Structure formats: structure tokens, C-alpha cells
Amino acid sequence: MKARIEPQIERLAARLDDAARHACAVPQHTAADGLTPDSAYAVQRALVARRLARGHRRIGVKMGFTSRAKMAQMGLTDMIWGRLSSDMLIEEGGTVRVTDYVHPRCEPELCFLLGKPLAGLVTPMEALDAVEAIAPAIELIDSRYENFRFTLTDVVADNASSSGLVVGSWHDPGIDFSNLGLVLTVNGRPAEVGSTAALLGHPIRALVAAARLAAAAGERLDAGTLVMAGSATSAVALAPGMHVRCEMQHLGCVSFSVAKDAS
Ligand code: OOG
Ligand code: MG
């Protein structure tokens, strides 16, 4: 049985990995692909293993659909997680090119840096105790599926649409970050406005969920891991020439630009 399933997992992982590398969309999976939630995570793991085999490092995990705004935008209601690798890091203030992606979007997020490992079922207090620092961040997402449309298993297999992250400066997690106002501006104009409270009522719950979901996949979150808590607002499509900035109450700003020249 296993011998029959694994080549299929590898085939789907290679297809999504190639789609990301060549910035070329692929159709959604069909019933014939037979993806279950477990096999979708197996595809994701195989997809990320290909990146690691190319010499990139595992740097953390991301949560998806931790806010109503994101669930409503994408029409899905289950929380998901994905794996982050070093090639996804975008320098703060750096520049990206739309042509490196299929149809990239960006969204404001809170990023955790763990100072201690977290494994399995933990309380919010235990999760908070493991946090070394928090930072304002922007996630770049890019579905490898045509028209940015997918089912839950599709998006899990596609590593939760993760493409990049820009992380701002680190702050003491001792401040109350349960309800920090945030604004995502594009060329100086507010595009999305929200609060960290949109993340499951308190963003620490996204970290609790990340530890639980990682443990379900047999993994623990080690010290040094980055955890992106999920977007508090809808995502915004990138276009050439954009300057995107996220300002978070008490935590300052993080920004990046999109090259003017689309080529
Ligand atoms: C899926 C990823 C969701 C978030 O922050 O909720 C996500 C997508 O929207 O393509 O990153
Ligand atoms: Mg996100």
C-alpha cells in the first residue's frame, strides 16, 4: 500500500515545487489525486524536503486561517500550518519582483521567536513563557493554483501558500500584545486596518495551535523557531512599484517594495 501512495506524494510535491520555482500556476487537485488531510500534509512535507535538499534551512512555521477576515477571503474555516525555509526570508526594506511569483499577495502578521522548545498540548501561559521576542511582520503568500483558488487539502499540500516573510525589529513579549492596532499601507495609503485580537481573540492562541499541529505531525517547535501567527486582515495583491508597510501599535513598522519593472 505504502509503495503505491508514496510515489504519488512525491509526484504532487514535485509539481507544486516546480510551479513555485517557475512561477507558473497548476490546476487544483482532483478527486483522482485522492488527497486526504493527512496525505496533503505528507505532500507539504515532501515539498519542503525538496527545498531543504537544495541547501535551504528550516526556519519556522506559519499558521493560516487564524482570523475571520482570512477565512472569509478564502472561503475556508479550518486552521492550517505550513513550514518556513530560509530562502523565504526577505530583508526588511527589501525589494521583490512580481515575476518571481504566480500571483503574490501580502498580509500583516505578528511573528514569534521561540526561546524554548514547545511540543504538543501547551497552555497559553506555557506558550508565552517560551516566547523570546515578538515582531511586526508581513507575509508574502502566493498560491501555486490557478486563480488563487483551492480546497483545504490543496492549500495544505501547497505549504499553506507561503512564499516569503519580512520581519521587523524584535520586542520584549512582556507587553500586552492581545489587542494591538495595525495598519497595512500601500504607497502611504491604508489598505487594511485591524488588530492582533482578530487572531483567535489573542495571538498567543495561534502559537498554542502551532505547537499542537506540529506535534500531530511528529514535530516539536525548537528554540530559535519563528512562528507566523496568521494574518489579521484580508491579503492585498502585489503590483509593480508598490511600497508596502505594516505598522503595529507599540511594535513599530516593517516594509518592503515591489520592483517597478515587472520583468
Ligand atoms: C492561505 C494561507 C493563509 C493566513 O495568514 O491566514 C494564511 C492563503 O490565504 O492562500 O497565510
Ligand atoms: Mg499568512
Short mmCIF file of C-alpha atoms and ligand atoms in Angstrom, two decimals:
data_model
loop_
_atom_site.label_atom_id
_atom_site.label_comp_id
_atom_site.label_asym_id
_atom_site.label_seq_id
_atom_site.Cartn_x
_atom_site.Cartn_y
_atom_site.Cartn_z
CA MET A 1 0.00 0.00 0.00
CA LYS A 2 2.73 2.42 1.08
CA ALA A 3 4.74 1.80 -2.09
CA ARG A 4 1.71 2.84 -4.13
CA ILE A 5 0.99 6.03 -2.17
CA GLU A 6 4.49 7.45 -1.80
CA PRO A 7 5.36 7.96 -5.49
CA GLN A 8 2.05 9.85 -5.76
CA ILE A 9 3.02 12.11 -2.81
CA GLU A 10 6.41 12.76 -4.42
CA ARG A 11 4.80 13.48 -7.79
CA LEU A 12 2.40 16.06 -6.33
CA ALA A 13 5.20 17.64 -4.26
CA ALA A 14 7.44 17.94 -7.34
CA ARG A 15 4.59 19.50 -9.33
CA LEU A 16 3.95 22.19 -6.68
CA ASP A 17 7.68 22.76 -6.13
CA ASP A 18 8.23 23.26 -9.88
CA ALA A 19 5.18 25.56 -10.05
CA ALA A 20 6.74 27.76 -7.32
CA ARG A 21 10.22 27.72 -8.87
CA HIS A 22 8.99 28.60 -12.34
CA ALA A 23 6.21 30.94 -11.13
CA CYS A 24 3.74 29.01 -13.21
CA ALA A 25 0.27 28.04 -11.91
CA VAL A 26 -1.00 24.47 -11.87
CA PRO A 27 -4.62 23.22 -11.76
CA GLN A 28 -6.16 22.31 -8.42
CA HIS A 29 -6.09 18.68 -7.38
CA THR A 30 -8.94 16.46 -8.44
CA ALA A 31 -10.63 13.50 -6.77
CA ALA A 32 -8.27 11.28 -8.79
CA ASP A 33 -5.34 12.67 -6.80
CA GLY A 34 -7.05 11.26 -3.70
CA LEU A 35 -5.71 13.84 -1.26
CA THR A 36 -6.83 13.40 2.34
CA PRO A 37 -5.83 15.90 5.06
CA ASP A 38 -3.00 13.53 6.12
CA SER A 39 -1.70 12.94 2.60
CA ALA A 40 -1.90 16.70 1.90
CA TYR A 41 0.47 17.30 4.85
CA ALA A 42 2.68 14.49 3.51
CA VAL A 43 2.87 16.36 0.18
CA GLN A 44 3.74 19.55 2.07
CA ARG A 45 6.50 17.79 3.97
CA ALA A 46 7.91 16.30 0.73
CA LEU A 47 7.68 19.70 -0.96
CA VAL A 48 9.66 21.38 1.82
CA ALA A 49 12.17 18.47 1.87
CA ARG A 50 12.97 19.37 -1.75
CA ARG A 51 13.82 22.94 -0.68
CA LEU A 52 15.99 21.66 2.17
CA ALA A 53 17.75 19.30 -0.25
CA ARG A 54 18.66 22.40 -2.29
CA GLY A 55 20.52 23.72 0.77
CA HIS A 56 17.89 25.91 2.44
CA ARG A 57 17.35 25.76 6.19
CA ARG A 58 14.14 25.24 8.11
CA ILE A 59 13.46 28.50 10.00
CA GLY A 60 9.97 28.13 11.37
CA VAL A 61 6.30 27.59 10.78
CA LYS A 62 3.29 29.67 9.78
CA MET A 63 -0.32 29.48 10.77
CA GLY A 64 -3.17 30.01 8.32
CA PHE A 65 -6.82 30.95 8.77
CA THR A 66 -6.47 32.17 12.35
CA SER A 67 -8.68 35.20 11.63
CA ARG A 68 -12.23 35.60 10.34
CA ALA A 69 -11.00 38.03 7.68
CA LYS A 70 -8.79 35.36 6.10
CA MET A 71 -11.40 32.63 6.41
CA ALA A 72 -13.92 34.88 4.68
CA GLN A 73 -11.49 35.92 1.92
CA MET A 74 -10.56 32.33 1.03
CA GLY A 75 -13.82 30.58 1.96
CA LEU A 76 -12.18 28.08 4.36
CA THR A 77 -12.68 27.74 8.11
CA ASP A 78 -10.10 25.20 9.34
CA MET A 79 -6.76 26.32 10.75
CA ILE A 80 -3.74 25.06 8.82
CA TRP A 81 0.02 25.30 9.22
CA GLY A 82 2.97 25.42 6.87
CA ARG A 83 6.75 25.25 7.06
CA LEU A 84 9.09 28.20 6.51
CA SER A 85 12.56 27.86 4.97
CA SER A 86 15.49 30.29 4.84
CA ASP A 87 15.03 31.07 1.13
CA MET A 88 11.68 32.70 2.02
CA LEU A 89 13.27 35.43 4.15
CA ILE A 90 13.03 38.89 2.61
CA GLU A 91 15.28 41.56 4.05
CA GLU A 92 13.43 44.31 5.95
CA GLY A 93 13.06 47.19 3.46
CA GLY A 94 14.00 44.84 0.61
CA THR A 95 12.57 44.59 -2.90
CA VAL A 96 10.75 41.68 -4.55
CA ARG A 97 9.72 41.15 -8.18
CA VAL A 98 6.19 40.09 -9.09
CA THR A 99 7.58 37.92 -11.88
CA ASP A 100 9.18 35.63 -9.29
CA TYR A 101 5.68 34.62 -8.16
CA VAL A 102 2.43 33.46 -9.75
CA HIS A 103 0.00 35.99 -8.22
CA PRO A 104 1.56 37.22 -4.98
CA ARG A 105 -0.33 38.85 -2.11
CA CYS A 106 0.82 40.28 1.21
CA GLU A 107 -0.72 40.39 4.66
CA PRO A 108 0.13 41.82 8.10
CA GLU A 109 1.20 39.30 10.72
CA LEU A 110 2.73 39.03 14.17
CA CYS A 111 5.88 36.89 14.36
CA PHE A 112 7.03 34.98 17.45
CA LEU A 113 10.63 33.94 18.14
CA LEU A 114 10.85 30.98 20.49
CA GLY A 115 13.49 30.95 23.22
CA LYS A 116 12.48 27.48 24.46
CA PRO A 117 11.05 24.43 22.69
CA LEU A 118 7.29 23.88 22.57
CA ALA A 119 5.79 20.48 21.97
CA GLY A 120 2.23 19.23 21.82
CA LEU A 121 -0.55 20.40 24.07
CA VAL A 122 0.55 23.52 25.91
CA THR A 123 -1.36 26.18 27.78
CA PRO A 124 -1.31 29.82 26.65
CA MET A 125 0.88 30.60 29.70
CA GLU A 126 3.38 27.89 28.73
CA ALA A 127 3.39 29.16 25.15
CA LEU A 128 4.01 32.72 26.34
CA ASP A 129 6.83 31.54 28.58
CA ALA A 130 8.56 30.00 25.53
CA VAL A 131 8.43 33.27 23.55
CA GLU A 132 11.69 35.17 23.47
CA ALA A 133 10.51 38.07 21.33
CA ILE A 134 7.71 39.33 19.10
CA ALA A 135 7.97 41.40 15.92
CA PRO A 136 5.68 43.01 13.36
CA ALA A 137 5.88 41.09 10.09
CA ILE A 138 4.45 40.88 6.59
CA GLU A 139 3.83 37.54 4.95
CA LEU A 140 4.00 37.07 1.19
CA ILE A 141 1.61 34.39 0.06
CA ASP A 142 1.30 33.02 -3.44
CA SER A 143 -0.96 30.16 -4.32
CA ARG A 144 0.55 27.88 -6.91
CA TYR A 145 -3.00 27.06 -8.09
CA GLU A 146 -4.73 28.83 -10.95
CA ASN A 147 -6.78 31.89 -9.98
CA PHE A 148 -5.66 31.65 -6.33
CA ARG A 149 -8.45 29.14 -5.73
CA PHE A 150 -8.10 25.97 -3.72
CA THR A 151 -9.68 23.47 -1.36
CA LEU A 152 -8.35 22.88 2.16
CA THR A 153 -6.27 19.86 1.09
CA ASP A 154 -4.95 21.78 -1.96
CA VAL A 155 -3.67 24.67 0.15
CA VAL A 156 -2.18 22.36 2.80
CA ALA A 157 -0.26 20.47 0.08
CA ASP A 158 0.94 23.83 -1.31
CA ASN A 159 2.60 24.65 2.03
CA ALA A 160 -0.24 26.97 3.04
CA SER A 161 0.57 29.33 0.11
CA SER A 162 3.70 30.52 1.91
CA SER A 163 6.21 32.38 -0.23
CA GLY A 164 8.06 34.91 1.86
CA LEU A 165 8.24 36.84 5.09
CA VAL A 166 9.63 40.20 6.13
CA VAL A 167 10.22 40.52 9.86
CA GLY A 168 10.65 43.85 11.68
CA SER A 169 12.54 44.53 14.89
CA TRP A 170 12.16 42.26 17.91
CA HIS A 171 10.43 43.36 21.10
CA ASP A 172 10.03 42.08 24.64
CA PRO A 173 6.95 39.81 24.76
CA GLY A 174 6.20 41.14 28.26
CA ILE A 175 3.93 43.85 26.80
CA ASP A 176 0.22 43.14 26.40
CA PHE A 177 0.00 42.24 22.70
CA SER A 178 -3.55 40.86 22.83
CA ASN A 179 -5.12 43.81 21.01
CA LEU A 180 -2.55 45.86 19.10
CA GLY A 181 -3.88 48.07 16.32
CA LEU A 182 -2.26 47.53 12.94
CA VAL A 183 -2.41 49.11 9.51
CA LEU A 184 -1.08 47.86 6.19
CA THR A 185 -0.36 50.77 3.88
CA VAL A 186 0.33 50.66 0.16
CA ASN A 187 2.20 53.70 -1.16
CA GLY A 188 1.24 55.56 2.02
CA ARG A 189 -2.49 54.82 1.82
CA PRO A 190 -4.16 52.48 4.31
CA ALA A 191 -5.17 49.29 2.51
CA GLU A 192 -6.10 47.11 5.51
CA VAL A 193 -6.70 48.02 9.14
CA GLY A 194 -7.06 45.56 12.01
CA SER A 195 -5.92 44.32 15.39
CA THR A 196 -3.96 41.37 16.75
CA ALA A 197 -7.15 40.48 18.65
CA ALA A 198 -8.50 39.21 15.31
CA LEU A 199 -6.14 36.24 15.75
CA LEU A 200 -8.30 33.82 17.72
CA GLY A 201 -9.06 36.55 20.28
CA HIS A 202 -5.38 36.60 21.36
CA PRO A 203 -2.40 35.81 19.09
CA ILE A 204 -0.85 33.53 21.71
CA ARG A 205 -3.59 31.05 20.77
CA ALA A 206 -2.04 30.83 17.28
CA LEU A 207 1.21 29.72 18.92
CA VAL A 208 -0.65 27.16 21.07
CA ALA A 209 -2.26 25.84 17.87
CA ALA A 210 1.09 25.76 16.04
CA ALA A 211 2.62 23.59 18.81
CA ARG A 212 -0.40 21.26 18.69
CA LEU A 213 -0.46 20.90 14.89
CA ALA A 214 3.31 20.42 14.67
CA ALA A 215 3.13 17.72 17.36
CA ALA A 216 0.34 15.97 15.44
CA ALA A 217 2.86 15.72 12.58
CA GLY A 218 5.51 14.34 14.98
CA GLU A 219 7.46 17.59 15.20
CA ARG A 220 8.29 19.96 18.01
CA LEU A 221 9.00 23.65 17.73
CA ASP A 222 12.60 24.14 18.80
CA ALA A 223 14.18 27.21 20.41
CA GLY A 224 15.05 29.65 17.62
CA THR A 225 11.90 28.80 15.61
CA LEU A 226 9.93 31.65 14.04
CA VAL A 227 6.16 31.30 14.18
CA MET A 228 3.99 33.50 11.97
CA ALA A 229 0.64 33.85 13.72
CA GLY A 230 -1.53 34.31 10.61
CA SER A 231 -2.99 37.41 9.03
CA ALA A 232 -5.35 39.63 10.98
CA THR A 233 -6.81 41.08 7.74
CA SER A 234 -7.52 40.10 4.13
CA ALA A 235 -4.46 39.83 1.89
CA VAL A 236 -3.60 42.52 -0.69
CA ALA A 237 -2.42 41.71 -4.23
CA LEU A 238 1.07 42.94 -5.13
CA ALA A 239 1.68 45.11 -8.19
CA PRO A 240 4.91 46.55 -9.65
CA GLY A 241 6.04 49.77 -7.95
CA MET A 242 4.22 49.22 -4.66
CA HIS A 243 5.73 50.17 -1.33
CA VAL A 244 4.09 48.09 1.39
CA ARG A 245 4.39 48.94 5.06
CA CYS A 246 2.86 47.41 8.16
CA GLU A 247 2.69 49.48 11.31
CA MET A 248 1.79 47.73 14.54
CA GLN A 249 0.95 49.57 17.76
CA HIS A 250 3.97 49.58 20.16
CA LEU A 251 5.99 47.34 17.79
CA GLY A 252 6.87 49.78 15.01
CA CYS A 253 7.00 49.19 11.29
CA VAL A 254 8.15 46.68 8.75
CA SER A 255 8.19 47.28 5.00
CA PHE A 256 9.23 46.08 1.58
CA SER A 257 8.90 47.24 -2.02
CA VAL A 258 7.91 45.66 -5.29
CA ALA A 259 10.24 46.45 -8.20
CA LYS A 260 8.75 48.89 -10.73
CA ASP A 261 9.89 46.95 -13.69
CA ALA A 262 7.70 43.83 -13.92
CA SER A 263 10.31 41.88 -15.89
C1 OOG B 1 -3.63 30.52 2.63
C2 OOG B 1 -2.72 30.95 3.74
C3 OOG B 1 -3.45 31.59 4.91
C4 OOG B 1 -3.08 33.28 6.80
O1 OOG B 1 -2.34 34.13 7.30
O2 OOG B 1 -4.24 33.08 7.20
C5 OOG B 1 -2.54 32.47 5.67
C6 OOG B 1 -3.97 31.63 1.66
O3 OOG B 1 -4.65 32.58 2.03
O4 OOG B 1 -3.58 31.50 0.50
O5 OOG B 1 -1.38 32.62 5.39
MG MG B 2 -0.47 34.34 6.34
#
